[in-house]
């Protein structure tokens, strides 16, 4: 896979972050994911269009996936979250 300079810089930077930095970043993204899901459910209850509700739910799922991938892209975070993890974790689908 070919990646841009910016993507390579992001990957390199993520790998250098400490556990605490990753925990804070992943926690914030997780909070936004839950908020988006709550908004979607609230809109559904209010009778909003399925497209509106689906947009909130999609956003929630996208943020959740980002949080997972971001956390597991950092060795220190992986070791703290799952000490049994091997050096190369399963790639999330």
Short mmCIF file of C-alpha atoms in Angstrom, two decimals:
data_model
loop_
_atom_site.label_atom_id
_atom_site.label_comp_id
_atom_site.label_asym_id
_atom_site.label_seq_id
_atom_site.Cartn_x
_atom_site.Cartn_y
_atom_site.Cartn_z
CA UNK A 1 0.00 0.00 0.00
CA UNK A 2 1.30 3.42 -0.90
CA UNK A 3 0.90 6.12 1.75
CA UNK A 4 1.48 9.84 1.61
CA UNK A 5 4.06 11.75 3.63
CA UNK A 6 1.30 13.03 5.89
CA UNK A 7 -0.02 9.52 6.54
CA UNK A 8 3.48 8.24 7.32
CA UNK A 9 4.02 11.17 9.71
CA UNK A 10 0.73 10.41 11.46
CA UNK A 11 1.61 6.74 11.87
CA UNK A 12 5.07 7.60 13.20
CA UNK A 13 3.61 10.11 15.65
CA UNK A 14 0.92 7.71 16.93
CA UNK A 15 3.60 5.14 17.68
CA UNK A 16 5.46 7.64 19.91
CA UNK A 17 2.53 8.65 22.11
CA UNK A 18 2.47 7.47 25.72
CA UNK A 19 -0.22 5.29 27.23
CA UNK A 20 -1.72 8.29 29.04
CA UNK A 21 -1.88 10.35 25.83
CA UNK A 22 -3.57 7.49 23.97
CA UNK A 23 -5.94 6.83 26.85
CA UNK A 24 -7.05 10.48 26.82
CA UNK A 25 -7.41 10.57 23.02
CA UNK A 26 -9.30 7.29 22.86
CA UNK A 27 -11.49 8.30 25.79
CA UNK A 28 -12.45 11.56 24.12
CA UNK A 29 -13.27 9.83 20.84
CA UNK A 30 -15.27 7.19 22.71
CA UNK A 31 -17.27 9.91 24.47
CA UNK A 32 -18.08 11.53 21.11
CA UNK A 33 -19.11 8.14 19.74
CA UNK A 34 -21.54 7.59 22.62
CA UNK A 35 -22.88 11.13 22.25
CA UNK A 36 -23.51 10.60 18.53
CA UNK A 37 -25.36 7.33 19.24
CA UNK A 38 -27.42 9.06 21.95
CA UNK A 39 -28.28 11.85 19.52
CA UNK A 40 -29.35 9.29 16.93
CA UNK A 41 -31.60 7.48 19.38
CA UNK A 42 -33.02 10.78 20.59
CA UNK A 43 -33.76 11.85 17.01
CA UNK A 44 -35.42 8.48 16.32
CA UNK A 45 -37.62 8.94 19.39
CA UNK A 46 -38.54 12.44 18.18
CA UNK A 47 -39.58 10.99 14.81
CA UNK A 48 -36.73 12.38 12.71
CA UNK A 49 -36.14 10.99 9.26
CA UNK A 50 -34.31 7.66 9.00
CA UNK A 51 -31.56 9.44 7.04
CA UNK A 52 -30.97 11.85 9.94
CA UNK A 53 -30.97 9.04 12.50
CA UNK A 54 -28.73 6.88 10.30
CA UNK A 55 -26.24 9.72 9.96
CA UNK A 56 -25.83 9.93 13.73
CA UNK A 57 -25.51 6.17 14.09
CA UNK A 58 -22.97 5.99 11.24
CA UNK A 59 -20.96 8.75 12.91
CA UNK A 60 -21.01 6.84 16.18
CA UNK A 61 -19.78 3.65 14.51
CA UNK A 62 -17.06 5.50 12.57
CA UNK A 63 -15.76 7.15 15.74
CA UNK A 64 -15.80 3.84 17.59
CA UNK A 65 -13.74 2.21 14.85
CA UNK A 66 -11.32 5.18 14.82
CA UNK A 67 -10.87 4.85 18.59
CA UNK A 68 -10.11 1.13 18.29
CA UNK A 69 -7.67 1.53 15.44
CA UNK A 70 -5.95 4.53 17.01
CA UNK A 71 -5.43 2.76 20.32
CA UNK A 72 -4.15 -0.45 18.84
CA UNK A 73 -1.77 1.43 16.53
CA UNK A 74 0.29 2.30 19.62
CA UNK A 75 2.42 -0.43 21.24
CA UNK A 76 2.38 1.16 24.71
CA UNK A 77 -1.42 1.45 24.70
CA UNK A 78 -1.82 -2.14 23.49
CA UNK A 79 0.46 -3.45 26.22
CA UNK A 80 -1.48 -1.60 28.94
CA UNK A 81 -4.93 -2.46 27.62
CA UNK A 82 -4.17 -6.10 26.79
CA UNK A 83 -0.87 -7.30 28.28
CA UNK A 84 -1.36 -10.72 26.67
CA UNK A 85 -1.31 -9.21 23.17
CA UNK A 86 1.42 -10.38 20.87
CA UNK A 87 3.63 -7.90 19.08
CA UNK A 88 1.43 -7.89 15.96
CA UNK A 89 -2.28 -7.69 16.92
CA UNK A 90 -5.09 -8.77 14.67
CA UNK A 91 -6.06 -6.10 12.19
CA UNK A 92 -9.56 -4.84 12.95
CA UNK A 93 -11.99 -5.18 10.10
#
